Amino acid sequence: MKNYLLAHVCIRRYRIVSLFPNYMRQEVTFVKGDGALLWDDTGKTYLDFGSGIGVTNLGHCHPKMTNALLEQANHLWHVSNLFPIPLQIEVADMLCEYSGLGAAFFCNSGAEANEAAIKLARKWANEVKEISNPEIITFEGSFHGRTLATLTATGQNKVKTGFDPLPQGFRTTSLQNIRALKQMTNPQTAGILLELVQGEGGVQPASFAFMHDLADWCQEKDILLMVDEVQTGIGRTGEIFAFQHYGIQPDVVTVAKGLGNGFPIGAMIAKDKLKPVMGPGTHGTTFGGNPLAMAVAKAVLTEINKHGLLQEAKKKGAFLLDRLTEELANFSISEDIRGLGLMVGIKLTKPVLPIIESLLKNGLVTLPAGEKVLRLLPPLVVTFDQIEQAVSLIKAVLTSTSMKVHLG
Ligand SMILES: Cc1ncc(COP(=O)(O)O)c(C=O)c1O
């Protein structure tokens, strides 16, 4: 009933009857952003601890990205990939240098980046390993996108329901369980795809021991280790890529969200040995890597390495985690507080959506991760003061929610 009312208010206010109702939208309409702040159409200010689901990692309307976009828009918006795009080479070089990988392919979203990784793994398995029906193993609770292949790879049934028939060649096992993973591996296994911190699945980091065992297993069995850094990548965890915390070297990495800081983009980066697999005509996209996206991505990758931003992000992430842990220590409603860098989750004993609505009313934008996890993804440019403000608001809202639970 409440969702219906919410949708009804939005429909009346903005006449969105001509849109598919596939998103559950909040009532607030943002019209301006700056750093970690947002303003709605009534002039009210909000602290943004969602970053458009981990996208605006360098803050809203960052002047370096805005200038790069405007400058490029005055020169050239688009040429097809049938012609060289020099900025693509610059951005690919930067991604390869930072990741230790050998080649990049550009697309427009996270799902497309994962789709490219899945195609790459299948083609490599077919042609190099001579596997006729290659399989990819993924993990329960994961999220890899909404295309048919990536939703099949996703380890959450709610994403797949109603979309049969699904593509073949995917198996799902449980995270942190190396024995189960080894048992599932067979001669058809071409790749293992995972998020190092499951985002949509509840801000769930893979353990160091599991990742090292997994990396060793992939090497031993000549299986591609494919890391989905769509949400964890581009500074979110305090390193450019989350895999850098683990001291492992994946074969394939996918990124998207933070790479454009709000400009649509995706990329797959892979080891040199995989480059020949994707020869001319094997894969492509009209818009992927166009000059506008590349100009912004170059500005993002230049900026992210400056001003000690990553080191600061690590400190801010640790501060956020510590302050939440201190303030919520005696709250029975909060079961667990976890995360990596500026990707933090509070596991609650109650559904999270009413809490997110209350926080929004109080001027704090947050996100759900599953039914009971409150997800916090502030931009890297958030200040320590803003973190304190957010912690106070969360404490206040959880206090009143806990009181309602006791009274109710
Ligand atoms: C880990 C992960 N992979 C893939 C995706 C899909 O990205 P997109 O929505 O850009 O297709 C997401 C989106 O939330 C994600 O968090």
Coordinates of C-alpha atoms and ligand atoms in Angstrom, one line a residue:
M1 CA 0.0 0.0 0.0
K2 CA 2.8 2.4 1.0
N3 CA 4.7 1.6 -2.2
Y4 CA 1.6 2.2 -4.2
L5 CA 1.1 5.6 -2.5
L6 CA 4.7 6.6 -3.1
A7 CA 4.4 5.7 -6.8
H8 CA 1.1 7.6 -7.0
V9 CA 2.6 10.7 -5.5
C10 CA 5.5 10.6 -8.0
I11 CA 3.1 9.9 -10.9
R12 CA 0.9 12.9 -9.9
R13 CA 3.8 15.2 -9.3
Y14 CA 5.8 14.4 -12.4
R15 CA 3.3 12.7 -14.6
I16 CA 5.6 9.7 -15.1
V17 CA 2.9 7.5 -16.5
S18 CA 4.8 7.2 -19.7
L19 CA 7.8 5.5 -17.9
F20 CA 8.0 1.8 -17.1
P21 CA 7.4 1.3 -13.4
N22 CA 10.6 -0.8 -13.0
Y23 CA 12.2 1.4 -10.4
M24 CA 10.8 2.1 -6.9
R25 CA 11.5 5.8 -6.8
Q26 CA 11.7 7.9 -3.6
E27 CA 9.7 11.1 -3.4
V28 CA 12.7 13.5 -3.4
T29 CA 13.9 15.1 -6.7
F30 CA 17.5 16.2 -6.7
V31 CA 18.3 19.2 -8.9
K32 CA 21.9 20.1 -7.9
G33 CA 25.0 18.5 -6.5
D34 CA 28.4 19.6 -5.2
G35 CA 31.0 17.3 -3.6
A36 CA 29.2 15.2 -1.0
L37 CA 26.1 17.5 -1.0
L38 CA 22.8 17.3 -3.0
W39 CA 19.9 19.8 -3.1
D40 CA 16.3 18.9 -3.9
D41 CA 13.7 21.0 -5.9
T42 CA 12.5 22.7 -2.7
G43 CA 16.1 23.9 -1.8
K44 CA 16.6 21.4 1.0
T45 CA 20.3 20.1 1.4
Y46 CA 21.2 16.5 1.8
L47 CA 24.4 14.6 2.6
D48 CA 25.0 12.1 -0.1
F49 CA 26.1 8.7 1.3
G50 CA 24.9 6.8 -1.8
S51 CA 26.9 8.5 -4.5
G52 CA 24.3 7.4 -7.1
I53 CA 25.1 3.8 -6.1
G54 CA 28.9 4.1 -5.9
V55 CA 29.2 6.3 -9.0
T56 CA 30.2 9.8 -8.1
N57 CA 33.3 8.7 -6.2
L58 CA 35.0 12.1 -6.7
G59 CA 31.9 14.0 -5.7
H60 CA 29.1 15.7 -7.7
C61 CA 30.1 18.2 -10.4
H62 CA 33.8 17.9 -9.8
P63 CA 35.4 20.9 -11.7
K64 CA 38.1 18.7 -13.3
M65 CA 35.6 16.4 -14.8
T66 CA 33.1 19.1 -15.7
N67 CA 35.9 21.1 -17.5
A68 CA 37.1 17.9 -19.3
L69 CA 33.6 17.2 -20.5
L70 CA 32.9 20.7 -21.7
E71 CA 36.2 21.1 -23.4
Q72 CA 35.8 17.8 -25.3
A73 CA 32.1 18.7 -26.1
N74 CA 33.4 21.8 -27.9
H75 CA 35.8 19.7 -30.1
L76 CA 34.3 16.3 -30.9
W77 CA 31.5 14.3 -29.3
H78 CA 31.6 11.0 -31.2
V79 CA 33.4 9.0 -33.8
S80 CA 32.9 5.3 -34.4
N81 CA 35.3 2.7 -33.3
L82 CA 36.1 2.1 -36.9
F83 CA 38.5 5.0 -36.4
P84 CA 41.3 5.5 -33.9
I85 CA 40.3 7.4 -30.8
P86 CA 43.5 8.7 -29.2
L87 CA 42.0 9.3 -25.8
Q88 CA 41.0 5.6 -25.6
I89 CA 44.6 4.7 -25.8
E90 CA 45.5 7.1 -23.0
V91 CA 42.8 5.8 -20.7
A92 CA 43.6 2.2 -21.6
D93 CA 47.2 2.8 -20.8
M94 CA 46.3 4.3 -17.4
L95 CA 43.9 1.4 -16.6
C96 CA 46.6 -1.1 -17.6
E97 CA 49.3 0.6 -15.6
Y98 CA 47.2 0.8 -12.5
S99 CA 45.9 -2.7 -12.7
G100 CA 49.0 -4.5 -14.0
L101 CA 46.9 -5.9 -16.9
G102 CA 47.6 -5.7 -20.6
A103 CA 44.6 -4.5 -22.6
A104 CA 41.3 -2.7 -22.2
F105 CA 37.9 -2.7 -24.0
F106 CA 35.4 0.1 -23.4
C107 CA 31.7 -0.1 -23.2
N108 CA 28.9 1.8 -21.5
S109 CA 27.9 0.1 -18.2
G110 CA 28.8 -2.5 -15.6
A111 CA 26.6 -5.2 -17.1
E112 CA 28.2 -4.7 -20.5
A113 CA 31.7 -4.9 -19.0
N114 CA 30.8 -8.2 -17.3
E115 CA 29.1 -9.4 -20.5
A116 CA 32.4 -8.7 -22.3
A117 CA 34.3 -10.6 -19.7
I118 CA 31.9 -13.6 -20.0
K119 CA 32.3 -13.6 -23.8
L120 CA 36.1 -13.3 -23.5
A121 CA 36.2 -16.3 -21.1
R122 CA 34.0 -18.4 -23.4
K123 CA 36.0 -17.6 -26.5
W124 CA 39.3 -18.3 -24.7
A125 CA 38.0 -21.6 -23.4
N126 CA 36.6 -22.6 -26.9
E127 CA 39.6 -21.6 -28.9
V128 CA 42.6 -21.9 -26.6
K129 CA 41.6 -24.6 -24.2
E130 CA 39.3 -26.4 -26.6
I131 CA 36.4 -26.7 -24.2
S132 CA 33.2 -27.0 -26.1
N133 CA 30.7 -26.0 -23.4
P134 CA 32.6 -23.7 -21.1
E135 CA 31.2 -22.9 -17.7
I136 CA 31.6 -19.9 -15.4
I137 CA 31.3 -20.2 -11.6
T138 CA 29.9 -17.3 -9.6
F139 CA 28.8 -16.9 -6.0
E140 CA 25.6 -16.8 -3.9
G141 CA 24.6 -13.2 -3.1
S142 CA 26.6 -11.7 -6.0
F143 CA 25.3 -9.1 -8.5
H144 CA 26.7 -8.8 -12.0
G145 CA 24.0 -6.9 -13.9
R146 CA 20.7 -7.1 -15.7
T147 CA 21.5 -8.4 -19.2
L148 CA 20.5 -12.1 -19.7
A149 CA 24.0 -13.4 -19.2
T150 CA 24.9 -11.2 -16.3
L151 CA 21.6 -11.8 -14.4
T152 CA 22.2 -15.5 -14.9
A153 CA 25.7 -15.1 -13.4
T154 CA 24.1 -13.2 -10.5
G155 CA 23.7 -15.3 -7.4
Q156 CA 20.3 -13.9 -6.4
N157 CA 17.1 -15.5 -7.6
K158 CA 15.0 -12.4 -7.4
V159 CA 16.9 -10.9 -10.3
K160 CA 16.3 -14.0 -12.5
T161 CA 12.6 -14.6 -11.8
G162 CA 10.4 -14.4 -14.9
F163 CA 13.2 -14.3 -17.4
D164 CA 13.4 -18.0 -18.5
P165 CA 14.9 -19.4 -20.6
L166 CA 18.2 -18.3 -19.1
P167 CA 21.5 -18.8 -20.9
Q168 CA 23.5 -22.0 -20.0
G169 CA 27.0 -22.3 -18.7
F170 CA 26.8 -20.7 -15.2
R171 CA 27.0 -22.4 -11.8
T172 CA 26.8 -20.8 -8.4
T173 CA 28.5 -21.8 -5.2
S174 CA 28.9 -20.2 -1.7
L175 CA 31.5 -17.4 -1.0
Q176 CA 34.3 -18.1 1.4
N177 CA 34.0 -21.9 0.9
I178 CA 37.0 -23.0 -1.1
R179 CA 36.2 -26.7 -0.7
A180 CA 32.8 -26.2 -2.3
L181 CA 34.4 -24.2 -5.1
K182 CA 36.9 -26.9 -5.8
Q183 CA 34.2 -29.5 -5.8
M184 CA 32.2 -27.5 -8.4
T185 CA 35.2 -27.1 -10.7
N186 CA 35.3 -29.5 -13.6
P187 CA 37.1 -29.7 -17.0
Q188 CA 34.4 -27.3 -18.4
T189 CA 35.3 -24.5 -16.0
A190 CA 36.6 -21.6 -17.9
G191 CA 36.4 -18.8 -15.4
I192 CA 35.4 -17.7 -11.9
L193 CA 33.7 -14.3 -11.6
L194 CA 33.3 -12.5 -8.3
E195 CA 33.0 -9.2 -6.4
L196 CA 35.6 -8.8 -3.8
V197 CA 33.1 -7.0 -1.7
Q198 CA 29.6 -8.0 -2.6
G199 CA 27.7 -4.7 -3.0
E200 CA 24.0 -5.5 -3.7
G201 CA 24.5 -8.7 -1.7
G202 CA 24.9 -6.9 1.6
V203 CA 28.4 -5.3 1.7
Q204 CA 30.1 -8.7 2.2
P205 CA 33.9 -8.8 1.7
A206 CA 35.5 -12.0 0.5
S207 CA 38.0 -13.2 3.1
F208 CA 41.8 -12.9 2.4
A209 CA 42.3 -16.6 3.0
F210 CA 39.5 -17.5 0.5
M211 CA 40.9 -15.1 -2.1
H212 CA 44.4 -16.5 -1.9
D213 CA 43.2 -20.1 -2.0
L214 CA 41.0 -19.1 -5.0
A215 CA 43.8 -17.3 -6.9
D216 CA 46.1 -20.4 -6.3
W217 CA 43.4 -22.7 -7.5
C218 CA 42.7 -20.7 -10.7
Q219 CA 46.4 -20.7 -11.5
E220 CA 46.8 -24.4 -10.8
K221 CA 43.8 -25.3 -13.0
D222 CA 44.3 -22.7 -15.7
I223 CA 41.0 -21.0 -15.0
L224 CA 40.4 -17.3 -15.5
L225 CA 40.1 -15.3 -12.3
M226 CA 37.6 -12.5 -13.2
V227 CA 37.0 -9.8 -10.7
D228 CA 33.9 -7.6 -11.0
E229 CA 35.1 -4.2 -9.7
V230 CA 32.0 -2.3 -11.0
Q231 CA 31.1 -1.1 -7.5
T232 CA 34.4 -1.6 -5.7
G233 CA 36.7 -0.1 -8.3
I234 CA 38.1 3.4 -8.9
G235 CA 38.9 4.3 -5.3
R236 CA 35.8 3.2 -3.6
T237 CA 37.7 0.9 -1.1
G238 CA 40.8 3.2 -0.8
E239 CA 42.7 1.5 -3.6
I240 CA 42.1 2.1 -7.3
F241 CA 41.0 -1.6 -7.4
A242 CA 39.8 -3.6 -4.4
F243 CA 42.0 -6.6 -5.5
Q244 CA 45.0 -4.5 -4.6
H245 CA 44.1 -4.9 -0.9
Y246 CA 44.3 -8.7 -1.3
G247 CA 47.7 -8.9 -3.0
I248 CA 46.3 -11.0 -5.9
Q249 CA 46.5 -10.5 -9.6
P250 CA 43.3 -11.3 -11.5
D251 CA 43.2 -12.2 -15.2
V252 CA 40.2 -10.0 -16.0
V253 CA 38.8 -7.0 -14.2
T254 CA 35.6 -5.1 -15.0
V255 CA 34.9 -1.5 -14.0
A256 CA 32.2 1.1 -14.7
K257 CA 30.4 3.3 -12.1
G258 CA 33.3 5.4 -10.7
L259 CA 35.3 5.5 -13.9
G260 CA 32.9 8.1 -15.3
N261 CA 32.0 9.8 -12.0
G262 CA 28.4 10.0 -13.4
F263 CA 29.2 9.9 -17.2
P264 CA 28.0 6.4 -18.5
I265 CA 31.0 4.2 -19.1
G266 CA 32.3 0.6 -18.6
A267 CA 35.5 -1.2 -19.2
M268 CA 37.0 -4.7 -19.2
I269 CA 40.7 -5.0 -18.6
A270 CA 42.5 -8.3 -19.1
K271 CA 45.9 -9.9 -19.2
D272 CA 48.0 -9.6 -22.4
K273 CA 47.6 -13.3 -23.1
L274 CA 43.8 -12.8 -23.6
K275 CA 44.2 -10.0 -26.1
P276 CA 44.4 -12.1 -29.3
V277 CA 41.2 -13.9 -28.4
M278 CA 39.1 -10.8 -29.2
G279 CA 40.2 -10.1 -32.8
P280 CA 38.5 -7.7 -35.3
G281 CA 34.8 -8.3 -35.5
T282 CA 34.5 -10.5 -32.4
H283 CA 32.9 -7.9 -30.1
G284 CA 32.0 -4.2 -30.1
T285 CA 29.7 -1.4 -29.3
T286 CA 28.7 1.9 -31.0
F287 CA 29.2 4.2 -28.1
G288 CA 31.9 2.4 -26.0
G289 CA 34.9 4.6 -25.4
N290 CA 33.6 7.6 -27.3
P291 CA 35.6 10.9 -26.9
L292 CA 33.2 12.4 -24.3
A293 CA 33.4 9.3 -22.0
M294 CA 37.2 9.1 -22.5
A295 CA 37.8 12.7 -21.7
V296 CA 35.9 12.3 -18.4
A297 CA 37.6 9.0 -17.6
K298 CA 41.0 10.5 -18.2
A299 CA 40.2 13.3 -15.8
V300 CA 38.9 10.8 -13.2
L301 CA 42.0 8.6 -13.4
T302 CA 44.3 11.6 -13.2
E303 CA 42.5 13.1 -10.2
I304 CA 42.2 9.9 -8.2
N305 CA 46.0 9.7 -7.9
K306 CA 46.4 13.2 -6.6
H307 CA 46.2 15.0 -3.2
G308 CA 46.6 11.7 -1.3
L309 CA 43.0 11.0 -2.1
L310 CA 43.2 7.3 -1.8
Q311 CA 45.2 7.3 1.4
E312 CA 42.6 9.8 2.8
A313 CA 39.7 7.5 1.6
K314 CA 41.2 4.6 3.6
K315 CA 41.4 6.8 6.7
K316 CA 37.9 8.1 6.2
G317 CA 36.6 4.6 5.7
A318 CA 38.3 3.3 8.9
F319 CA 36.9 6.4 10.7
L320 CA 33.4 5.8 9.5
L321 CA 33.5 2.1 10.5
D322 CA 35.0 2.9 13.9
R323 CA 32.5 5.7 14.7
L324 CA 29.6 3.5 13.7
T325 CA 30.9 0.6 15.7
E326 CA 31.4 2.9 18.8
E327 CA 28.0 4.7 18.5
L328 CA 25.9 1.6 17.7
A329 CA 27.7 -0.8 20.1
N330 CA 24.6 -1.3 22.3
F331 CA 22.0 -1.2 19.6
S332 CA 20.3 -4.6 19.3
I333 CA 18.9 -3.5 15.9
S334 CA 22.4 -3.4 14.5
E335 CA 23.8 -7.0 14.1
D336 CA 27.1 -6.3 12.3
I337 CA 29.0 -3.4 10.8
R338 CA 31.5 -4.3 8.0
G339 CA 33.1 -3.0 4.9
L340 CA 36.3 -2.0 3.1
G341 CA 37.3 1.6 2.6
L342 CA 34.3 3.8 1.9
M343 CA 32.0 0.9 1.3
V344 CA 30.3 0.2 4.6
G345 CA 27.3 -1.9 5.5
I346 CA 25.2 -2.1 8.7
K347 CA 23.4 -5.4 9.0
L348 CA 20.1 -4.7 10.8
T349 CA 17.6 -7.0 12.4
K350 CA 14.7 -5.1 10.7
P351 CA 13.9 -4.2 7.1
V352 CA 16.0 -1.4 6.0
L353 CA 13.7 0.5 3.7
P354 CA 11.7 2.5 6.4
I355 CA 15.1 3.4 7.9
I356 CA 16.4 4.7 4.6
E357 CA 13.1 6.8 4.2
S358 CA 13.6 8.3 7.7
L359 CA 17.3 9.1 7.0
L360 CA 16.3 10.8 3.7
K361 CA 13.7 12.9 5.6
N362 CA 16.5 13.9 7.9
G363 CA 18.7 14.9 5.0
L364 CA 20.9 11.8 4.6
V365 CA 20.9 9.8 1.4
T366 CA 21.8 6.1 1.9
L367 CA 21.2 2.8 0.1
P368 CA 19.8 -0.7 0.8
A369 CA 21.8 -3.8 0.1
G370 CA 19.3 -6.6 0.3
E371 CA 16.4 -6.5 2.7
K372 CA 18.3 -5.7 5.9
V373 CA 21.6 -4.0 5.2
L374 CA 22.0 -0.3 5.2
R375 CA 24.7 0.5 2.7
L376 CA 26.9 3.7 2.9
L377 CA 28.9 4.7 -0.1
P378 CA 30.0 8.3 0.5
P379 CA 32.2 10.0 -2.1
L380 CA 36.0 10.0 -1.5
V381 CA 35.8 13.7 -1.0
V382 CA 33.5 13.5 2.0
T383 CA 34.9 15.3 5.0
F384 CA 35.5 13.9 8.5
D385 CA 32.8 16.4 9.8
Q386 CA 30.3 15.1 7.3
I387 CA 31.0 11.5 8.4
E388 CA 30.3 12.6 12.0
Q389 CA 27.1 14.2 10.9
A390 CA 26.0 11.1 9.1
V391 CA 26.9 8.9 12.1
S392 CA 24.8 11.1 14.4
L393 CA 21.8 11.0 12.0
I394 CA 22.0 7.2 11.7
K395 CA 22.3 6.9 15.5
A396 CA 19.2 9.1 15.9
V397 CA 17.1 7.3 13.4
L398 CA 18.1 3.9 14.7
T399 CA 17.4 5.0 18.3
S400 CA 13.8 6.1 17.4
T401 CA 13.3 2.9 15.3
S402 CA 14.5 0.8 18.3
M403 CA 12.2 2.6 20.6
K404 CA 9.3 2.0 18.3
V405 CA 10.2 -1.7 18.2
H406 CA 10.2 -1.8 22.1
L407 CA 6.9 0.1 22.4
G408 CA 5.3 -1.8 19.5
Ligands
LIG1 C1 29.2 -5.4 -8.8 C2 28.3 -4.9 -9.9 N1 28.4 -5.5 -11.1 C3 27.6 -5.1 -12.1 C4 26.7 -4.1 -12.0 C5 25.8 -3.6 -13.1 O1 26.2 -2.4 -13.5 P1 25.3 -1.5 -14.5 O2 24.1 -1.2 -13.6 O3 26.1 -0.3 -14.8 O4 25.0 -2.3 -15.6 C6 26.5 -3.5 -10.7 C7 25.5 -2.4 -10.5 O5 25.1 -2.1 -9.4 C8 27.3 -3.9 -9.6 O6 27.2 -3.4 -8.4

